[in-house]
Amino acid sequence: MKPWKKCLLLLAAFLAYLFAGAFVIILIERDEVTRAQEKFFGELGAFVQSHYACGATPDEVIALMEKAGVAYSRGAFYSEMASSHNELLAVWSWPNSILFASSVVTTIGYGRLAPKTVGGQVFCLFFAVLGVPLCYVVFSMVGDTFNALWKRFTRCSDKCLEVIRSKNARRFLLGAITLMGLWILLVLLPSVIFTHTEPWEWWRAQYFCFVSLSTIGFGDVIYGLEREGDSYALDWSYKLGILVYFFLGLSLISIVFKGVWHSQRKNLNRAKARIRSTTRGLRSRTFNLGPHSDRHTFLSSAHRHDVLDPVGVMDALGKESWKQGVVGVSYRIIEKNDAGGSSSGYSDTVLETTV
């Protein structure tokens, strides 16, 4: 298949995948949004009815909420903040700023905090341009450094699975064991901790861990939003622990990816070496099977052209050091067809001998 056809097919498959995902998410989420809107307008009507004496109308309440939304989008407050005006400066505290910087360079990007000024946005662009490649270089180096752990893991797995004769079955089981181990270490165990530090259910905690370490970062489930009464030191410790979790998790994923990449590269190098050893010494050589004659002279001659036995060619090849590299020998016999002593033409017969 031509490359442009493959490109079109992959593009069509990718678009179909996107549209299928959009369709499924609409089916799952549309009813919930409708119920939330109905509940909101019902509570809004009840609020206006109970405060009728204040003269507030539903439109005025909605306008106030829109202003609050604008203030929220500009970073005036967010739901983790305390309501006291004296703590407004805690929005860009050191713990929050460090986690924001880490979400930029790791491309997680929750959207929990974002720069609102032009200067902050421009700085974020340059910071990401340098920080994102640097982050992936660091993770790549971590993967290379701890590649010995992956080799030790694969050796132990091969010893445990050597009773299975099928190579494909061993690879499948090794992949399943690796994925299960990553899920337990990076998702299940941390989710147990998050169920105690956050008001989340176990499934919601697993969802948060997967979305974070896959760098999707929807921002719908965010740590620390519902934690209240934490001291500054406790807030520092908690967010530092989350930062360590992110980097350790991404580093472990990098180690696995690097290990798989090294093993695949080793297999590719072995295949290349096998091909080189097979084709080593191949040469294009010509052997004369008989004395050369001009075509017209040959056709006008009364006798057939004498040729050497093709076996003689094989004997000649036997004297060469590259005999194993010979794939085949082809020779042509041109003979004169005589009919009543007159030349009626000639025929070519091509014979091929495979070594």
Short mmCIF file of C-alpha atoms in Angstrom, two decimals:
data_model
loop_
_atom_site.label_atom_id
_atom_site.label_comp_id
_atom_site.label_asym_id
_atom_site.label_seq_id
_atom_site.Cartn_x
_atom_site.Cartn_y
_atom_site.Cartn_z
CA MET A 1 0.00 0.00 0.00
CA LYS A 2 1.27 3.47 -0.90
CA PRO A 3 2.25 5.81 1.95
CA TRP A 4 -0.37 8.42 1.13
CA LYS A 5 -3.08 5.77 1.21
CA LYS A 6 -1.89 4.59 4.62
CA CYS A 7 -1.89 8.20 5.80
CA LEU A 8 -5.47 8.72 4.64
CA LEU A 9 -6.62 5.46 6.23
CA LEU A 10 -4.95 6.32 9.54
CA LEU A 11 -6.43 9.82 9.44
CA ALA A 12 -9.89 8.42 8.73
CA ALA A 13 -9.53 5.87 11.53
CA PHE A 14 -8.34 8.59 13.93
CA LEU A 15 -11.27 10.87 13.07
CA ALA A 16 -13.69 7.96 13.41
CA TYR A 17 -12.20 7.18 16.82
CA LEU A 18 -12.64 10.80 17.93
CA PHE A 19 -16.24 10.96 16.73
CA ALA A 20 -17.02 7.62 18.37
CA GLY A 21 -15.59 8.86 21.66
CA ALA A 22 -17.57 12.10 21.39
CA PHE A 23 -20.77 10.16 20.72
CA VAL A 24 -20.24 7.85 23.69
CA ILE A 25 -19.44 10.71 26.08
CA ILE A 26 -22.59 12.52 24.94
CA LEU A 27 -24.70 9.46 25.70
CA ILE A 28 -23.13 9.10 29.13
CA GLU A 29 -22.98 12.72 30.30
CA ARG A 30 -25.90 14.51 28.62
CA ASP A 31 -28.61 13.34 31.02
CA GLU A 32 -26.50 14.20 34.07
CA VAL A 33 -25.96 17.75 32.81
CA THR A 34 -29.68 18.12 32.13
CA ARG A 35 -30.51 17.01 35.67
CA ALA A 36 -27.92 19.42 37.09
CA GLN A 37 -29.43 22.31 35.13
CA GLU A 38 -32.95 21.44 36.24
CA LYS A 39 -31.78 21.25 39.85
CA PHE A 40 -29.98 24.59 39.56
CA PHE A 41 -32.94 26.48 38.14
CA GLY A 42 -35.23 24.84 40.69
CA GLU A 43 -33.02 25.97 43.57
CA LEU A 44 -32.67 29.40 41.98
CA GLY A 45 -36.45 29.77 41.85
CA ALA A 46 -36.75 28.64 45.47
CA PHE A 47 -34.04 31.11 46.53
CA VAL A 48 -35.75 34.02 44.78
CA GLN A 49 -39.10 33.00 46.24
CA SER A 50 -37.73 32.84 49.77
CA HIS A 51 -36.01 36.24 49.38
CA TYR A 52 -38.87 37.92 47.60
CA ALA A 53 -38.89 40.73 50.14
CA CYS A 54 -35.39 41.76 49.04
CA GLY A 55 -36.68 42.45 45.56
CA ALA A 56 -34.18 40.13 43.83
CA THR A 57 -35.24 38.63 40.52
CA PRO A 58 -33.85 35.46 38.89
CA ASP A 59 -32.13 37.57 36.22
CA GLU A 60 -30.36 39.66 38.85
CA VAL A 61 -29.16 36.56 40.70
CA ILE A 62 -27.86 35.05 37.45
CA ALA A 63 -26.08 38.33 36.64
CA LEU A 64 -24.41 38.22 40.06
CA MET A 65 -23.31 34.64 39.44
CA GLU A 66 -21.88 35.63 36.06
CA LYS A 67 -19.82 38.33 37.74
CA ALA A 68 -18.60 35.77 40.25
CA GLY A 69 -17.65 33.50 37.35
CA VAL A 70 -15.66 36.31 35.74
CA ALA A 71 -13.86 36.93 39.03
CA TYR A 72 -13.11 33.22 39.29
CA SER A 73 -11.70 33.11 35.75
CA ARG A 74 -9.39 36.02 36.59
CA GLY A 75 -7.97 34.22 39.59
CA ALA A 76 -9.67 36.32 42.25
CA PHE A 77 -10.52 33.21 44.22
CA TYR A 78 -10.95 29.48 43.92
CA SER A 79 -12.77 26.93 45.98
CA GLU A 80 -9.76 25.89 48.06
CA MET A 81 -9.35 29.39 49.46
CA ALA A 82 -10.66 30.40 52.80
CA SER A 83 -13.44 32.94 52.69
CA SER A 84 -11.46 35.50 54.68
CA HIS A 85 -10.26 38.48 52.68
CA ASN A 86 -6.94 38.34 54.53
CA GLU A 87 -6.02 35.04 52.82
CA LEU A 88 -6.43 36.14 49.21
CA LEU A 89 -2.66 36.14 48.72
CA ALA A 90 -2.63 32.38 49.38
CA VAL A 91 -3.79 31.81 45.79
CA TRP A 92 -0.21 31.96 44.51
CA SER A 93 1.50 30.56 47.57
CA TRP A 94 4.74 28.62 47.23
CA PRO A 95 3.09 25.17 47.39
CA ASN A 96 0.52 26.17 44.76
CA SER A 97 3.15 27.79 42.55
CA ILE A 98 5.44 24.77 42.66
CA LEU A 99 2.60 22.42 41.78
CA PHE A 100 1.57 24.76 38.98
CA ALA A 101 5.11 24.73 37.55
CA SER A 102 5.21 20.93 37.78
CA SER A 103 1.86 20.63 36.00
CA VAL A 104 3.28 22.76 33.17
CA VAL A 105 6.51 20.85 32.57
CA THR A 106 4.83 17.44 32.93
CA THR A 107 1.97 18.57 30.61
CA ILE A 108 -0.61 17.43 33.17
CA GLY A 109 -2.18 20.89 33.19
CA TYR A 110 -5.15 20.58 35.51
CA GLY A 111 -6.28 24.17 35.02
CA ARG A 112 -6.61 24.47 38.79
CA LEU A 113 -4.39 27.53 38.70
CA ALA A 114 -3.51 29.47 35.57
CA PRO A 115 -1.86 32.83 34.84
CA LYS A 116 -4.36 35.61 34.11
CA THR A 117 -2.03 38.48 33.23
CA VAL A 118 -0.35 38.91 29.85
CA GLY A 119 3.07 38.83 31.48
CA GLY A 120 2.29 35.61 33.31
CA GLN A 121 0.95 33.95 30.17
CA VAL A 122 3.99 34.97 28.11
CA PHE A 123 6.30 33.69 30.84
CA CYS A 124 4.33 30.43 30.93
CA LEU A 125 4.90 29.97 27.19
CA PHE A 126 8.68 30.35 27.43
CA PHE A 127 8.77 28.33 30.64
CA ALA A 128 6.94 25.46 28.91
CA VAL A 129 9.09 25.64 25.76
CA LEU A 130 12.19 24.98 27.85
CA GLY A 131 10.66 23.01 30.69
CA VAL A 132 8.72 20.36 28.76
CA PRO A 133 11.73 19.04 26.77
CA LEU A 134 13.88 19.23 29.90
CA CYS A 135 11.34 17.21 31.85
CA TYR A 136 11.22 14.47 29.23
CA VAL A 137 15.02 14.41 29.01
CA VAL A 138 15.12 13.88 32.77
CA PHE A 139 12.58 11.07 32.61
CA SER A 140 14.49 9.52 29.71
CA MET A 141 17.71 9.60 31.71
CA VAL A 142 15.92 8.06 34.67
CA GLY A 143 14.69 5.28 32.40
CA ASP A 144 18.21 4.66 31.08
CA THR A 145 19.76 4.80 34.55
CA PHE A 146 17.41 2.26 36.08
CA ASN A 147 17.27 0.05 33.01
CA ALA A 148 19.10 -2.61 35.05
CA LEU A 149 15.98 -2.97 37.19
CA TRP A 150 13.94 -3.71 34.09
CA LYS A 151 16.50 -6.28 32.89
CA ARG A 152 16.46 -7.98 36.27
CA PHE A 153 12.66 -8.03 36.21
CA THR A 154 12.58 -9.56 32.72
CA ARG A 155 15.16 -12.21 33.67
CA CYS A 156 13.16 -13.22 36.74
CA SER A 157 9.98 -13.30 34.67
CA ASP A 158 11.64 -15.48 32.01
CA LYS A 159 12.76 -17.94 34.66
CA CYS A 160 9.29 -18.10 36.15
CA LEU A 161 7.63 -18.47 32.75
CA GLU A 162 10.15 -20.84 31.16
CA VAL A 163 7.72 -23.74 31.69
CA ILE A 164 5.57 -22.16 28.96
CA ARG A 165 6.86 -23.26 25.57
CA SER A 166 5.07 -20.71 23.43
CA LYS A 167 7.13 -17.55 23.05
CA ASN A 168 4.07 -15.46 22.22
CA ALA A 169 2.29 -16.72 25.33
CA ARG A 170 5.29 -15.76 27.48
CA ARG A 171 5.32 -12.27 25.97
CA PHE A 172 1.60 -11.88 26.58
CA LEU A 173 1.91 -12.97 30.21
CA LEU A 174 4.91 -10.68 30.74
CA GLY A 175 2.95 -7.73 29.36
CA ALA A 176 -0.06 -8.58 31.52
CA ILE A 177 2.11 -8.89 34.64
CA THR A 178 3.81 -5.57 33.89
CA LEU A 179 0.53 -3.73 33.38
CA MET A 180 -0.97 -5.25 36.51
CA GLY A 181 2.09 -4.33 38.55
CA LEU A 182 2.00 -0.74 37.29
CA TRP A 183 -1.69 -0.48 38.07
CA ILE A 184 -1.19 -1.75 41.62
CA LEU A 185 1.83 0.47 42.37
CA LEU A 186 0.70 3.65 40.64
CA VAL A 187 -3.09 3.55 40.92
CA LEU A 188 -4.49 1.12 43.49
CA LEU A 189 -2.14 1.82 46.40
CA PRO A 190 -2.13 5.63 45.99
CA SER A 191 -5.91 5.62 45.62
CA VAL A 192 -6.19 3.98 49.04
CA ILE A 193 -4.20 6.89 50.49
CA PHE A 194 -6.29 9.47 48.64
CA THR A 195 -9.50 8.00 50.03
CA HIS A 196 -8.20 8.96 53.49
CA THR A 197 -6.81 12.39 52.58
CA GLU A 198 -9.59 13.45 50.21
CA PRO A 199 -13.38 12.99 50.37
CA TRP A 200 -13.27 10.65 47.38
CA GLU A 201 -14.60 7.21 46.74
CA TRP A 202 -12.10 4.52 45.78
CA TRP A 203 -13.09 4.54 42.12
CA ARG A 204 -12.85 8.35 41.99
CA ALA A 205 -9.37 8.19 43.51
CA GLN A 206 -8.28 5.65 40.88
CA TYR A 207 -9.69 7.90 38.19
CA PHE A 208 -7.65 10.82 39.53
CA CYS A 209 -4.43 8.77 39.62
CA PHE A 210 -4.83 7.49 36.07
CA VAL A 211 -5.76 10.88 34.60
CA SER A 212 -2.80 12.49 36.36
CA LEU A 213 -0.08 9.98 35.46
CA SER A 214 -1.29 9.70 31.88
CA THR A 215 -0.85 13.52 31.71
CA ILE A 216 -4.44 13.93 30.50
CA GLY A 217 -5.25 16.27 33.40
CA PHE A 218 -8.94 17.04 32.86
CA GLY A 219 -9.12 19.11 36.03
CA ASP A 220 -12.53 17.77 37.05
CA VAL A 221 -11.08 15.93 40.07
CA ILE A 222 -8.42 18.00 41.82
CA TYR A 223 -6.59 17.34 45.05
CA GLY A 224 -6.88 19.69 48.02
CA LEU A 225 -10.06 21.51 47.01
CA GLU A 226 -12.09 20.16 49.90
CA ARG A 227 -9.38 20.07 52.55
CA GLU A 228 -10.07 22.65 55.21
CA GLY A 229 -8.23 23.69 58.35
CA ASP A 230 -4.76 22.56 57.22
CA SER A 231 -1.85 24.49 58.63
CA TYR A 232 0.76 25.98 56.34
CA ALA A 233 3.25 23.22 57.19
CA LEU A 234 0.67 20.49 56.61
CA ASP A 235 -0.33 22.09 53.31
CA TRP A 236 3.34 22.15 52.28
CA SER A 237 3.83 18.51 53.25
CA TYR A 238 0.70 17.28 51.50
CA LYS A 239 1.41 19.05 48.21
CA LEU A 240 5.07 18.07 48.30
CA GLY A 241 3.98 14.46 48.72
CA ILE A 242 1.72 14.77 45.68
CA LEU A 243 4.60 16.25 43.69
CA VAL A 244 6.86 13.34 44.68
CA TYR A 245 4.11 10.90 43.69
CA PHE A 246 3.81 12.47 40.24
CA PHE A 247 7.54 12.35 39.54
CA LEU A 248 8.03 8.84 40.91
CA GLY A 249 5.05 7.58 38.92
CA LEU A 250 6.18 9.17 35.67
CA SER A 251 9.73 7.95 36.28
CA LEU A 252 8.54 4.38 36.77
CA ILE A 253 6.52 4.57 33.56
CA SER A 254 9.61 5.92 31.80
CA ILE A 255 11.69 3.00 33.08
CA VAL A 256 9.20 0.51 31.66
CA PHE A 257 8.95 2.31 28.31
CA LYS A 258 12.74 2.56 28.05
CA GLY A 259 13.15 -1.10 28.91
CA VAL A 260 10.68 -2.15 26.24
CA TRP A 261 12.37 0.15 23.74
CA HIS A 262 15.84 -1.27 24.49
CA SER A 263 14.58 -4.84 24.13
CA GLN A 264 12.92 -4.06 20.81
CA ARG A 265 16.06 -2.32 19.57
CA LYS A 266 18.11 -5.37 20.56
CA ASN A 267 15.78 -7.62 18.57
CA LEU A 268 16.05 -5.27 15.60
CA ASN A 269 19.85 -5.31 15.75
CA ARG A 270 19.82 -9.10 15.87
CA ALA A 271 17.61 -9.21 12.79
CA LYS A 272 19.94 -6.82 10.96
CA ALA A 273 22.98 -8.91 11.90
CA ARG A 274 21.24 -12.06 10.67
CA ILE A 275 20.45 -10.40 7.35
CA ARG A 276 24.04 -9.18 6.98
CA SER A 277 25.43 -12.64 7.70
CA THR A 278 23.08 -14.14 5.13
CA THR A 279 23.88 -11.69 2.36
CA ARG A 280 27.60 -11.30 3.12
CA GLY A 281 29.78 -12.03 0.06
CA LEU A 282 27.06 -11.81 -2.58
CA ARG A 283 28.61 -10.71 -5.84
CA SER A 284 27.44 -10.27 -9.39
CA ARG A 285 29.82 -12.39 -11.49
CA THR A 286 29.70 -13.54 -15.11
CA PHE A 287 31.04 -16.86 -16.30
CA ASN A 288 31.59 -17.64 -19.98
CA LEU A 289 30.01 -20.93 -20.97
CA GLY A 290 31.76 -21.15 -24.30
CA PRO A 291 33.66 -19.31 -26.99
CA HIS A 292 32.07 -16.07 -28.06
CA SER A 293 30.66 -15.81 -31.57
CA ASP A 294 28.99 -13.06 -33.46
CA ARG A 295 25.24 -13.56 -33.68
CA HIS A 296 25.07 -13.50 -37.46
CA THR A 297 28.11 -15.74 -37.71
CA PHE A 298 26.54 -18.13 -35.27
CA LEU A 299 23.21 -18.26 -37.12
CA SER A 300 24.89 -18.76 -40.45
CA SER A 301 27.09 -21.55 -39.21
CA ALA A 302 26.20 -25.08 -40.12
CA HIS A 303 26.88 -26.47 -36.71
CA ARG A 304 25.52 -25.77 -33.31
CA HIS A 305 27.39 -23.58 -30.87
CA ASP A 306 29.40 -25.60 -28.40
CA VAL A 307 28.91 -24.66 -24.77
CA LEU A 308 30.47 -25.87 -21.64
CA ASP A 309 28.52 -28.05 -19.31
CA PRO A 310 26.79 -25.87 -16.67
CA VAL A 311 28.30 -28.20 -14.11
CA GLY A 312 31.63 -26.71 -15.07
CA VAL A 313 30.38 -23.37 -13.91
CA MET A 314 29.57 -24.87 -10.53
CA ASP A 315 33.08 -26.28 -10.38
CA ALA A 316 34.42 -22.81 -11.06
CA LEU A 317 32.27 -21.44 -8.29
CA GLY A 318 33.68 -24.04 -5.97
CA LYS A 319 37.06 -22.37 -6.26
CA GLU A 320 35.63 -19.09 -5.03
CA SER A 321 35.49 -18.22 -1.32
CA TRP A 322 31.99 -16.79 -1.65
CA LYS A 323 30.31 -19.99 -2.81
CA GLN A 324 27.74 -19.85 0.02
CA GLY A 325 26.66 -16.43 -1.18
CA VAL A 326 25.55 -17.66 -4.60
CA VAL A 327 21.80 -17.62 -4.97
CA GLY A 328 21.44 -18.93 -8.51
CA VAL A 329 23.04 -19.43 -11.86
CA SER A 330 21.27 -18.68 -15.11
CA TYR A 331 22.54 -19.57 -18.55
CA ARG A 332 21.10 -19.23 -22.05
CA ILE A 333 21.44 -21.67 -24.91
CA ILE A 334 20.93 -20.21 -28.35
CA GLU A 335 20.54 -22.85 -30.98
CA LYS A 336 19.96 -22.82 -34.68
CA ASN A 337 16.89 -24.54 -36.03
CA ASP A 338 17.65 -26.27 -39.34
CA ALA A 339 14.87 -27.31 -41.69
CA GLY A 340 16.10 -28.94 -44.86
CA GLY A 341 19.48 -27.28 -44.62
CA SER A 342 18.06 -23.75 -44.59
CA SER A 343 18.01 -21.40 -41.64
CA SER A 344 14.50 -21.04 -40.35
CA GLY A 345 15.37 -18.86 -37.35
CA TYR A 346 16.51 -19.45 -33.82
CA SER A 347 15.03 -19.96 -30.37
CA ASP A 348 16.20 -18.90 -26.93
CA THR A 349 15.94 -21.31 -24.04
CA VAL A 350 16.64 -19.90 -20.60
CA LEU A 351 17.48 -22.43 -17.94
CA GLU A 352 18.08 -21.61 -14.30
CA THR A 353 19.95 -23.66 -11.81
CA THR A 354 19.54 -22.81 -8.14
CA VAL A 355 22.40 -23.43 -5.78
#
